[in-house]
PDB file of C-alpha atoms in Angstrom:
ATOM      1  CA  MET A   1      30.173 -51.418-122.059  1.00 42.00           C
ATOM      2  CA  ASN A   2      27.719 -48.701-120.943  1.00 42.00           C
ATOM      3  CA  ARG A   3      28.265 -46.599-117.852  1.00 37.00           C
ATOM      4  CA  ARG A   4      25.745 -48.533-115.676  1.00 42.00           C
ATOM      5  CA  ASN A   5      27.358 -51.904-116.420  1.00 41.00           C
ATOM      6  CA  PHE A   6      30.824 -50.431-115.920  1.00 33.00           C
ATOM      7  CA  VAL A   7      29.903 -49.105-112.474  1.00 36.00           C
ATOM      8  CA  LYS A   8      28.318 -52.441-111.460  1.00 40.00           C
ATOM      9  CA  GLY A   9      31.387 -54.305-112.677  1.00 41.00           C
ATOM     10  CA  ALA A  10      33.742 -51.938-110.911  1.00 39.00           C
ATOM     11  CA  SER A  11      31.787 -52.334-107.657  1.00 40.00           C
ATOM     12  CA  ALA A  12      31.981 -56.108-107.891  1.00 38.00           C
ATOM     13  CA  VAL A  13      35.719 -55.992-108.475  1.00 35.00           C
ATOM     14  CA  ALA A  14      36.176 -53.593-105.552  1.00 38.00           C
ATOM     15  CA  GLY A  15      34.231 -55.939-103.285  1.00 38.00           C
ATOM     16  CA  PHE A  16      36.331 -58.886-104.375  1.00 32.00           C
ATOM     17  CA  ILE A  17      39.575 -56.985-103.779  1.00 32.00           C
ATOM     18  CA  ALA A  18      38.425 -55.915-100.320  1.00 35.00           C
ATOM     19  CA  LEU A  19      38.143 -59.572 -99.317  1.00 34.00           C
ATOM     20  CA  GLN A  20      41.648 -60.476-100.465  1.00 36.00           C
ATOM     21  CA  PRO A  21      44.831 -60.259 -98.360  1.00 36.00           C
ATOM     22  CA  LEU A  22      46.995 -57.344 -99.377  1.00 40.00           C
ATOM     23  CA  VAL A  23      50.122 -58.578-101.135  1.00 39.00           C
ATOM     24  CA  LEU A  24      52.364 -55.796-102.300  1.00 41.00           C
ATOM     25  CA  PRO A  25      54.804 -56.199-105.176  1.00 44.00           C
ATOM     26  CA  ASN A  26      58.474 -56.116-104.240  1.00 43.00           C
ATOM     27  CA  SER A  27      58.737 -52.541-105.460  1.00 43.00           C
ATOM     28  CA  LEU A  28      56.113 -51.397-102.926  1.00 45.00           C
ATOM     29  CA  ARG A  29      57.155 -53.427 -99.876  1.00 52.00           C
ATOM     30  CA  ALA A  30      58.872 -51.670 -97.011  1.00 76.00           C
ATOM     31  CA  LYS A  31      62.596 -51.621 -97.576  1.00 90.00           C
ATOM     32  CA  LYS A  32      64.958 -52.638 -94.800  1.00 96.00           C
ATOM     33  CA  SER A  33      67.724 -50.260 -93.841  1.00 97.00           C
ATOM     34  CA  ILE A  34      70.712 -49.982 -91.554  1.00 98.00           C
ATOM     35  CA  ALA A  35      68.684 -47.587 -89.395  1.00 98.00           C
ATOM     36  CA  ASP A  36      65.569 -49.737 -88.845  1.00 98.00           C
ATOM     37  CA  ARG A  37      64.531 -49.815 -85.187  1.00 97.00           C
ATOM     38  CA  VAL A  38      64.682 -53.302 -83.682  1.00 97.00           C
ATOM     39  CA  ILE A  39      63.759 -54.447 -80.168  1.00 98.00           C
ATOM     40  CA  LEU A  40      66.098 -57.098 -78.813  1.00 98.00           C
ATOM     41  CA  GLY A  41      63.607 -59.593 -77.467  1.00 96.00           C
ATOM     42  CA  LYS A  42      62.821 -59.623 -73.770  1.00 95.00           C
ATOM     43  CA  THR A  43      65.687 -57.247 -72.977  1.00 97.00           C
ATOM     44  CA  GLY A  44      63.602 -54.363 -74.305  1.00 97.00           C
ATOM     45  CA  ILE A  45      66.727 -52.743 -75.751  1.00 98.00           C
ATOM     46  CA  GLU A  46      66.057 -50.847 -78.981  1.00 98.00           C
ATOM     47  CA  VAL A  47      68.862 -50.800 -81.552  1.00 98.00           C
ATOM     48  CA  SER A  48      69.425 -49.995 -85.203  1.00 98.00           C
ATOM     49  CA  ARG A  49      69.328 -53.034 -87.485  1.00 98.00           C
ATOM     50  CA  MET A  50      73.067 -52.679 -88.132  1.00 98.00           C
ATOM     51  CA  ALA A  51      75.755 -52.032 -85.573  1.00 98.00           C
ATOM     52  CA  ILE A  52      78.991 -50.341 -86.553  1.00 98.00           C
ATOM     53  CA  GLY A  53      81.726 -52.799 -85.658  1.00 98.00           C
ATOM     54  CA  THR A  54      85.028 -51.334 -84.473  1.00 98.00           C
ATOM     55  CA  GLY A  55      87.112 -54.524 -84.359  1.00 94.00           C
ATOM     56  CA  THR A  56      88.123 -55.617 -87.858  1.00 93.00           C
ATOM     57  CA  ASN A  57      91.246 -57.751 -87.330  1.00 90.00           C
ATOM     58  CA  GLY A  58      90.991 -56.706 -83.691  1.00 89.00           C
ATOM     59  CA  VAL A  59      93.694 -58.089 -81.426  1.00 90.00           C
ATOM     60  CA  ASN A  60      95.963 -56.841 -78.608  1.00 89.00           C
ATOM     61  CA  ARG A  61      93.652 -53.864 -78.038  1.00 92.00           C
ATOM     62  CA  ASN A  62      93.794 -52.452 -81.536  1.00 93.00           C
ATOM     63  CA  SER A  63      91.992 -52.986 -84.837  1.00 95.00           C
ATOM     64  CA  ASN A  64      91.876 -51.756 -88.413  1.00 95.00           C
ATOM     65  CA  GLN A  65      89.561 -48.993 -87.234  1.00 96.00           C
ATOM     66  CA  THR A  66      91.683 -47.798 -84.317  1.00 97.00           C
ATOM     67  CA  ARG A  67      94.921 -48.107 -86.294  1.00 96.00           C
ATOM     68  CA  GLY A  68      93.633 -46.585 -89.509  1.00 96.00           C
ATOM     69  CA  LEU A  69      91.322 -43.865 -88.222  1.00 97.00           C
ATOM     70  CA  GLY A  70      92.738 -42.892 -84.861  1.00 97.00           C
ATOM     71  CA  LEU A  71      90.772 -41.432 -81.974  1.00 97.00           C
ATOM     72  CA  SER A  72      89.004 -38.574 -83.750  1.00 97.00           C
ATOM     73  CA  GLY A  73      88.627 -40.426 -87.067  1.00 98.00           C
ATOM     74  CA  LEU A  74      86.733 -43.373 -85.576  1.00 98.00           C
ATOM     75  CA  ALA A  75      84.686 -41.009 -83.408  1.00 98.00           C
ATOM     76  CA  ASN A  76      83.763 -39.071 -86.549  1.00 98.00           C
ATOM     77  CA  LEU A  77      82.733 -42.305 -88.295  1.00 98.00           C
ATOM     78  CA  LEU A  78      80.501 -43.297 -85.376  1.00 98.00           C
ATOM     79  CA  HIS A  79      78.988 -39.825 -85.398  1.00 97.00           C
ATOM     80  CA  ALA A  80      78.364 -40.037 -89.156  1.00 98.00           C
ATOM     81  CA  GLY A  81      76.581 -43.342 -88.564  1.00 98.00           C
ATOM     82  CA  PHE A  82      74.502 -41.742 -85.828  1.00 98.00           C
ATOM     83  CA  ASP A  83      73.417 -39.035 -88.266  1.00 97.00           C
ATOM     84  CA  MET A  84      72.262 -41.851 -90.600  1.00 97.00           C
ATOM     85  CA  GLY A  85      70.280 -43.485 -87.790  1.00 98.00           C
ATOM     86  CA  VAL A  86      72.846 -46.142 -86.805  1.00 98.00           C
ATOM     87  CA  THR A  87      72.693 -45.962 -83.027  1.00 98.00           C
ATOM     88  CA  PHE A  88      74.332 -49.300 -82.187  1.00 98.00           C
ATOM     89  CA  TRP A  89      78.102 -49.319 -81.514  1.00 98.00           C
ATOM     90  CA  ASP A  90      79.977 -52.614 -81.231  1.00 98.00           C
ATOM     91  CA  SER A  91      83.246 -52.524 -79.269  1.00 98.00           C
ATOM     92  CA  ALA A  92      85.441 -54.790 -77.151  1.00 97.00           C
ATOM     93  CA  ASP A  93      88.382 -54.628 -74.784  1.00 97.00           C
ATOM     94  CA  GLN A  94      90.296 -56.689 -77.354  1.00 96.00           C
ATOM     95  CA  TYR A  95      89.755 -54.004 -80.008  1.00 97.00           C
ATOM     96  CA  GLY A  96      90.983 -51.103 -77.876  1.00 97.00           C
ATOM     97  CA  SER A  97      88.080 -49.000 -79.130  1.00 98.00           C
ATOM     98  CA  HIS A  98      86.564 -47.867 -75.824  1.00 98.00           C
ATOM     99  CA  PRO A  99      88.344 -44.460 -75.877  1.00 98.00           C
ATOM    100  CA  HIS A 100      87.083 -43.902 -79.414  1.00 98.00           C
ATOM    101  CA  LEU A 101      83.485 -44.469 -78.334  1.00 98.00           C
ATOM    102  CA  LYS A 102      84.065 -42.120 -75.407  1.00 98.00           C
ATOM    103  CA  GLU A 103      85.228 -39.448 -77.846  1.00 98.00           C
ATOM    104  CA  ALA A 104      82.129 -39.989 -80.009  1.00 98.00           C
ATOM    105  CA  LEU A 105      79.866 -39.680 -76.946  1.00 97.00           C
ATOM    106  CA  LYS A 106      81.042 -36.080 -76.487  1.00 96.00           C
ATOM    107  CA  ARG A 107      78.778 -35.152 -79.414  1.00 94.00           C
ATOM    108  CA  VAL A 108      75.987 -37.719 -78.990  1.00 95.00           C
ATOM    109  CA  PRO A 109      73.490 -38.033 -76.101  1.00 96.00           C
ATOM    110  CA  ARG A 110      74.354 -41.197 -74.182  1.00 97.00           C
ATOM    111  CA  GLU A 111      70.749 -42.373 -74.027  1.00 97.00           C
ATOM    112  CA  ARG A 112      70.459 -42.179 -77.829  1.00 97.00           C
ATOM    113  CA  VAL A 113      73.010 -44.938 -78.490  1.00 98.00           C
ATOM    114  CA  VAL A 114      73.400 -48.578 -77.494  1.00 98.00           C
ATOM    115  CA  ILE A 115      76.923 -49.649 -76.571  1.00 98.00           C
ATOM    116  CA  LEU A 116      77.999 -53.275 -76.776  1.00 98.00           C
ATOM    117  CA  SER A 117      81.333 -54.427 -75.413  1.00 98.00           C
ATOM    118  CA  LYS A 118      83.018 -57.744 -74.728  1.00 98.00           C
ATOM    119  CA  THR A 119      85.227 -59.140 -71.986  1.00 98.00           C
ATOM    120  CA  HIS A 120      87.697 -61.991 -71.546  1.00 98.00           C
ATOM    121  CA  ALA A 121      87.125 -62.053 -67.779  1.00 98.00           C
ATOM    122  CA  THR A 122      86.680 -65.459 -66.163  1.00 98.00           C
ATOM    123  CA  THR A 123      86.638 -64.921 -62.387  1.00 98.00           C
ATOM    124  CA  GLU A 124      84.496 -62.672 -60.232  1.00 98.00           C
ATOM    125  CA  ASP A 125      87.420 -60.363 -59.471  1.00 98.00           C
ATOM    126  CA  GLU A 126      88.373 -60.093 -63.138  1.00 98.00           C
ATOM    127  CA  MET A 127      84.817 -59.270 -64.123  1.00 98.00           C
ATOM    128  CA  LYS A 128      84.386 -56.633 -61.406  1.00 98.00           C
ATOM    129  CA  ALA A 129      87.642 -55.004 -62.486  1.00 98.00           C
ATOM    130  CA  ASP A 130      86.590 -55.028 -66.141  1.00 98.00           C
ATOM    131  CA  LEU A 131      83.213 -53.487 -65.363  1.00 98.00           C
ATOM    132  CA  ASP A 132      84.867 -50.589 -63.547  1.00 98.00           C
ATOM    133  CA  ARG A 133      87.614 -50.109 -66.150  1.00 98.00           C
ATOM    134  CA  PHE A 134      85.307 -50.408 -69.151  1.00 98.00           C
ATOM    135  CA  ARG A 135      82.938 -47.744 -67.842  1.00 98.00           C
ATOM    136  CA  LYS A 136      85.823 -45.369 -67.197  1.00 98.00           C
ATOM    137  CA  GLU A 137      87.272 -45.997 -70.657  1.00 98.00           C
ATOM    138  CA  LEU A 138      83.858 -45.472 -72.263  1.00 98.00           C
ATOM    139  CA  GLY A 139      82.984 -42.488 -70.106  1.00 98.00           C
ATOM    140  CA  THR A 140      79.592 -43.895 -69.102  1.00 98.00           C
ATOM    141  CA  ASP A 141      77.902 -45.104 -65.941  1.00 97.00           C
ATOM    142  CA  TYR A 142      76.382 -48.123 -67.652  1.00 98.00           C
ATOM    143  CA  ILE A 143      76.995 -50.478 -70.569  1.00 98.00           C
ATOM    144  CA  ASP A 144      73.960 -51.606 -72.514  1.00 98.00           C
ATOM    145  CA  ILE A 145      75.226 -55.045 -73.544  1.00 98.00           C
ATOM    146  CA  LEU A 146      78.263 -56.914 -72.243  1.00 98.00           C
ATOM    147  CA  LEU A 147      79.276 -60.238 -73.745  1.00 98.00           C
ATOM    148  CA  LEU A 148      81.764 -62.920 -72.776  1.00 98.00           C
ATOM    149  CA  HIS A 149      84.127 -62.708 -75.731  1.00 98.00           C
ATOM    150  CA  CYS A 150      85.066 -65.523 -78.094  1.00 97.00           C
ATOM    151  CA  MET A 151      83.835 -68.658 -76.340  1.00 97.00           C
ATOM    152  CA  THR A 152      85.525 -71.804 -77.699  1.00 98.00           C
ATOM    153  CA  SER A 153      85.102 -74.319 -74.886  1.00 97.00           C
ATOM    154  CA  ASP A 154      82.131 -76.667 -74.638  1.00 97.00           C
ATOM    155  CA  ASP A 155      82.234 -76.051 -70.874  1.00 98.00           C
ATOM    156  CA  TRP A 156      82.403 -72.264 -70.895  1.00 98.00           C
ATOM    157  CA  PRO A 157      79.288 -71.923 -68.650  1.00 98.00           C
ATOM    158  CA  VAL A 158      81.187 -73.761 -65.902  1.00 98.00           C
ATOM    159  CA  GLU A 159      84.542 -72.105 -66.545  1.00 98.00           C
ATOM    160  CA  LYS A 160      83.065 -68.597 -66.681  1.00 98.00           C
ATOM    161  CA  LYS A 161      80.606 -68.928 -63.805  1.00 98.00           C
ATOM    162  CA  GLY A 162      82.366 -66.313 -61.682  1.00 98.00           C
ATOM    163  CA  ALA A 163      82.165 -63.697 -64.416  1.00 98.00           C
ATOM    164  CA  MET A 164      78.594 -64.693 -65.236  1.00 98.00           C
ATOM    165  CA  ASP A 165      77.466 -64.231 -61.625  1.00 98.00           C
ATOM    166  CA  VAL A 166      78.954 -60.733 -61.541  1.00 98.00           C
ATOM    167  CA  LEU A 167      77.207 -59.800 -64.791  1.00 98.00           C
ATOM    168  CA  SER A 168      73.882 -61.115 -63.481  1.00 98.00           C
ATOM    169  CA  ALA A 169      74.245 -58.922 -60.395  1.00 98.00           C
ATOM    170  CA  ALA A 170      75.322 -55.964 -62.536  1.00 98.00           C
ATOM    171  CA  ARG A 171      72.174 -56.310 -64.638  1.00 98.00           C
ATOM    172  CA  GLU A 172      69.994 -56.231 -61.525  1.00 98.00           C
ATOM    173  CA  LYS A 173      71.765 -53.032 -60.424  1.00 98.00           C
ATOM    174  CA  GLY A 174      71.428 -51.376 -63.834  1.00 98.00           C
ATOM    175  CA  ILE A 175      75.173 -51.331 -64.495  1.00 98.00           C
ATOM    176  CA  ILE A 176      74.461 -53.342 -67.648  1.00 98.00           C
ATOM    177  CA  LYS A 177      71.146 -53.989 -69.378  1.00 98.00           C
ATOM    178  CA  ALA A 178      71.832 -57.394 -70.925  1.00 98.00           C
ATOM    179  CA  HIS A 179      74.512 -60.079 -71.065  1.00 98.00           C
ATOM    180  CA  GLY A 180      75.491 -62.935 -73.319  1.00 98.00           C
ATOM    181  CA  VAL A 181      78.314 -64.443 -75.359  1.00 98.00           C
ATOM    182  CA  SER A 182      80.051 -64.513 -78.700  1.00 98.00           C
ATOM    183  CA  CYS A 183      80.796 -68.049 -79.870  1.00 96.00           C
ATOM    184  CA  HIS A 184      83.638 -69.373 -82.033  1.00 96.00           C
ATOM    185  CA  THR A 185      83.139 -73.150 -82.019  1.00 98.00           C
ATOM    186  CA  LEU A 186      80.159 -75.437 -82.501  1.00 98.00           C
ATOM    187  CA  GLY A 187      80.525 -76.801 -78.975  1.00 98.00           C
ATOM    188  CA  ALA A 188      80.461 -73.305 -77.500  1.00 98.00           C
ATOM    189  CA  LEU A 189      77.406 -72.433 -79.587  1.00 98.00           C
ATOM    190  CA  LYS A 190      75.569 -75.545 -78.377  1.00 98.00           C
ATOM    191  CA  ALA A 191      76.492 -74.632 -74.796  1.00 98.00           C
ATOM    192  CA  SER A 192      75.045 -71.167 -75.389  1.00 98.00           C
ATOM    193  CA  ALA A 193      71.817 -72.723 -76.639  1.00 98.00           C
ATOM    194  CA  ALA A 194      71.623 -74.840 -73.482  1.00 98.00           C
ATOM    195  CA  SER A 195      72.336 -71.960 -71.076  1.00 98.00           C
ATOM    196  CA  ASP A 196      69.453 -70.089 -69.456  1.00 97.00           C
ATOM    197  CA  TRP A 197      71.917 -67.305 -68.578  1.00 98.00           C
ATOM    198  CA  VAL A 198      72.443 -66.243 -72.198  1.00 98.00           C
ATOM    199  CA  GLN A 199      70.215 -63.377 -73.271  1.00 98.00           C
ATOM    200  CA  ILE A 200      72.111 -62.403 -76.429  1.00 98.00           C
ATOM    201  CA  ASP A 201      74.248 -64.599 -78.660  1.00 98.00           C
ATOM    202  CA  LEU A 202      76.614 -62.983 -81.155  1.00 98.00           C
ATOM    203  CA  ALA A 203      76.844 -65.674 -83.804  1.00 98.00           C
ATOM    204  CA  ARG A 204      78.921 -66.128 -86.951  1.00 98.00           C
ATOM    205  CA  ILE A 205      76.594 -66.504 -89.924  1.00 98.00           C
ATOM    206  CA  ASN A 206      76.777 -66.049 -93.705  1.00 98.00           C
ATOM    207  CA  PRO A 207      75.517 -68.024 -96.730  1.00 98.00           C
ATOM    208  CA  TYR A 208      78.841 -69.702 -97.531  1.00 97.00           C
ATOM    209  CA  GLY A 209      79.948 -70.960 -94.109  1.00 97.00           C
ATOM    210  CA  ALA A 210      83.106 -68.843 -94.147  1.00 97.00           C
ATOM    211  CA  SER A 211      84.649 -68.351 -90.683  1.00 96.00           C
ATOM    212  CA  MET A 212      81.638 -70.052 -89.103  1.00 97.00           C
ATOM    213  CA  ASP A 213      81.268 -72.636 -86.334  1.00 97.00           C
ATOM    214  CA  ASP A 214      80.006 -75.339 -88.720  1.00 97.00           C
ATOM    215  CA  LYS A 215      78.067 -75.754 -91.945  1.00 97.00           C
ATOM    216  CA  VAL A 216      75.307 -73.217 -92.516  1.00 98.00           C
ATOM    217  CA  PRO A 217      72.315 -75.593 -91.958  1.00 98.00           C
ATOM    218  CA  VAL A 218      73.807 -76.847 -88.680  1.00 98.00           C
ATOM    219  CA  VAL A 219      74.423 -73.365 -87.292  1.00 98.00           C
ATOM    220  CA  ARG A 220      71.147 -72.037 -88.606  1.00 98.00           C
ATOM    221  CA  ASN A 221      69.123 -74.776 -86.878  1.00 98.00           C
ATOM    222  CA  ILE A 222      70.799 -74.036 -83.556  1.00 98.00           C
ATOM    223  CA  LEU A 223      70.159 -70.313 -83.913  1.00 98.00           C
ATOM    224  CA  ILE A 224      66.498 -70.936 -84.729  1.00 98.00           C
ATOM    225  CA  GLN A 225      66.257 -73.088 -81.602  1.00 98.00           C
ATOM    226  CA  MET A 226      67.825 -70.303 -79.533  1.00 98.00           C
ATOM    227  CA  LYS A 227      65.405 -67.753 -80.936  1.00 98.00           C
ATOM    228  CA  GLN A 228      62.495 -70.030 -80.024  1.00 97.00           C
ATOM    229  CA  GLN A 229      63.864 -70.160 -76.479  1.00 97.00           C
ATOM    230  CA  GLY A 230      63.618 -66.383 -76.246  1.00 97.00           C
ATOM    231  CA  LYS A 231      67.283 -65.601 -76.830  1.00 98.00           C
ATOM    232  CA  VAL A 232      68.348 -62.713 -79.065  1.00 98.00           C
ATOM    233  CA  ILE A 233      70.479 -63.625 -82.075  1.00 98.00           C
ATOM    234  CA  MET A 234      72.874 -60.991 -83.359  1.00 98.00           C
ATOM    235  CA  GLY A 235      74.835 -61.814 -86.495  1.00 98.00           C
ATOM    236  CA  MET A 236      78.531 -61.283 -87.127  1.00 98.00           C
ATOM    237  CA  LYS A 237      81.027 -62.353 -89.798  1.00 97.00           C
ATOM    238  CA  ILE A 238      78.359 -61.415 -92.326  1.00 98.00           C
ATOM    239  CA  PHE A 239      81.115 -61.172 -94.956  1.00 97.00           C
ATOM    240  CA  GLY A 240      83.096 -64.124 -93.573  1.00 96.00           C
ATOM    241  CA  ALA A 241      85.816 -62.018 -91.909  1.00 94.00           C
ATOM    242  CA  GLY A 242      86.401 -60.262 -95.236  1.00 94.00           C
ATOM    243  CA  ARG A 243      86.636 -63.422 -97.313  1.00 95.00           C
ATOM    244  CA  LEU A 244      83.274 -62.792 -98.979  1.00 97.00           C
ATOM    245  CA  VAL A 245      83.429 -59.103 -99.859  1.00 95.00           C
ATOM    246  CA  SER A 246      83.270 -60.029-103.551  1.00 96.00           C
ATOM    247  CA  ARG A 247      79.893 -61.635-102.776  1.00 97.00           C
ATOM    248  CA  MET A 248      78.622 -58.799-100.633  1.00 97.00           C
ATOM    249  CA  ASP A 249      75.139 -58.668-102.146  1.00 98.00           C
ATOM    250  CA  ASP A 250      74.592 -62.398-101.604  1.00 97.00           C
ATOM    251  CA  CYS A 251      75.714 -62.079 -97.982  1.00 98.00           C
ATOM    252  CA  LEU A 252      73.483 -59.108 -97.262  1.00 98.00           C
ATOM    253  CA  ARG A 253      70.444 -60.700 -98.918  1.00 97.00           C
ATOM    254  CA  PHE A 254      71.033 -63.780 -96.780  1.00 98.00           C
ATOM    255  CA  ALA A 255      71.412 -61.806 -93.561  1.00 97.00           C
ATOM    256  CA  LEU A 256      68.291 -59.755 -94.225  1.00 97.00           C
ATOM    257  CA  ALA A 257      66.279 -62.938 -94.859  1.00 96.00           C
ATOM    258  CA  GLN A 258      67.160 -64.661 -91.560  1.00 97.00           C
ATOM    259  CA  ASP A 259      64.047 -64.005 -89.469  1.00 96.00           C
ATOM    260  CA  TYR A 260      65.632 -65.467 -86.326  1.00 97.00           C
ATOM    261  CA  MET A 261      68.362 -62.791 -86.423  1.00 98.00           C
ATOM    262  CA  SER A 262      67.356 -59.495 -84.828  1.00 98.00           C
ATOM    263  CA  CYS A 263      70.315 -57.452 -86.025  1.00 98.00           C
ATOM    264  CA  PHE A 264      73.922 -57.735 -87.174  1.00 98.00           C
ATOM    265  CA  THR A 265      77.260 -56.016 -86.844  1.00 98.00           C
ATOM    266  CA  ILE A 266      79.558 -55.108 -89.714  1.00 98.00           C
ATOM    267  CA  GLY A 267      83.085 -53.805 -89.304  1.00 97.00           C
ATOM    268  CA  VAL A 268      83.011 -50.456 -91.090  1.00 96.00           C
ATOM    269  CA  GLU A 269      86.408 -48.878 -91.733  1.00 97.00           C
ATOM    270  CA  ASN A 270      85.533 -45.613 -93.482  1.00 97.00           C
ATOM    271  CA  TYR A 271      82.687 -43.331 -94.478  1.00 97.00           C
ATOM    272  CA  ASN A 272      82.480 -44.647 -98.041  1.00 97.00           C
ATOM    273  CA  GLN A 273      81.819 -48.173 -96.746  1.00 97.00           C
ATOM    274  CA  LEU A 274      79.153 -46.845 -94.389  1.00 98.00           C
ATOM    275  CA  LYS A 275      77.444 -44.891 -97.159  1.00 98.00           C
ATOM    276  CA  ASP A 276      77.594 -47.895 -99.482  1.00 98.00           C
ATOM    277  CA  LEU A 277      75.874 -50.116 -96.905  1.00 98.00           C
ATOM    278  CA  SER A 278      73.229 -47.459 -96.268  1.00 98.00           C
ATOM    279  CA  GLU A 279      72.349 -47.537 -99.979  1.00 97.00           C
ATOM    280  CA  ARG A 280      72.982 -51.193-100.769  1.00 97.00           C
ATOM    281  CA  ILE A 281      70.816 -52.759 -98.039  1.00 97.00           C
ATOM    282  CA  PRO A 282      67.517 -51.060 -99.032  1.00 97.00           C
ATOM    283  CA  ALA A 283      68.199 -51.935-102.664  1.00 96.00           C
ATOM    284  CA  LEU A 284      68.619 -55.614-101.774  1.00 95.00           C
ATOM    285  CA  SER A 285      65.641 -55.983 -99.430  1.00 86.00           C
TER     286      SER A 285
END
């Protein structure tokens, strides 16, 4: 081919390419990471894609993290995550991790992190008391996200109305930024889908149905419905409460592929686990 024909051919090819949608090969697509910035729907709250969970086997106000790492150790882990871009900290009264977050906040600007906590309060008085106590334990004037913890009843919106009313008022006053629930039965999850009060639902989801509210397709369909309603879906039990750690890559690929899920929390117990997730997730996306 002579130079003139080559140039004409190259121009034709360039014109054709310009008209085509750009489809990048997997190797060139943007990789997802634990530090990706995500906006939680209408709440406007910006978080990292992954939250550091502090409540593995959390019960009676302690957890693997609080027992194994202690006050300064867990604070150091949260700070290490912050340095990696993980600015979302998942706590609960049940885990006993509020003081550990308070310790971590001594070295991190409060406005640079999003704090999620959870309450077992039912009545108005219980919820008011928890709001005051939680903020003192955390050393902060406000809590970004506060969830009703571990809903199992189909009628939780009726049973928890007192606490819900207090949280609604607290959001209007800026004491919290968003409210919602974590669900642990199918009936509770359906009630969450039907409730206009729920802004954020912390839902159990993984590809094998381990420690979930029902079979994966059933739960997934409800979560898609909730997303369409404008609710924020945050995933938990990504590794099936530890039962699926041998299938970690499958679980992470699944979580990263669920478009209805804005973010997820993983209970990290040491720096090596945190570093592994920071490397593994981009490699799988």
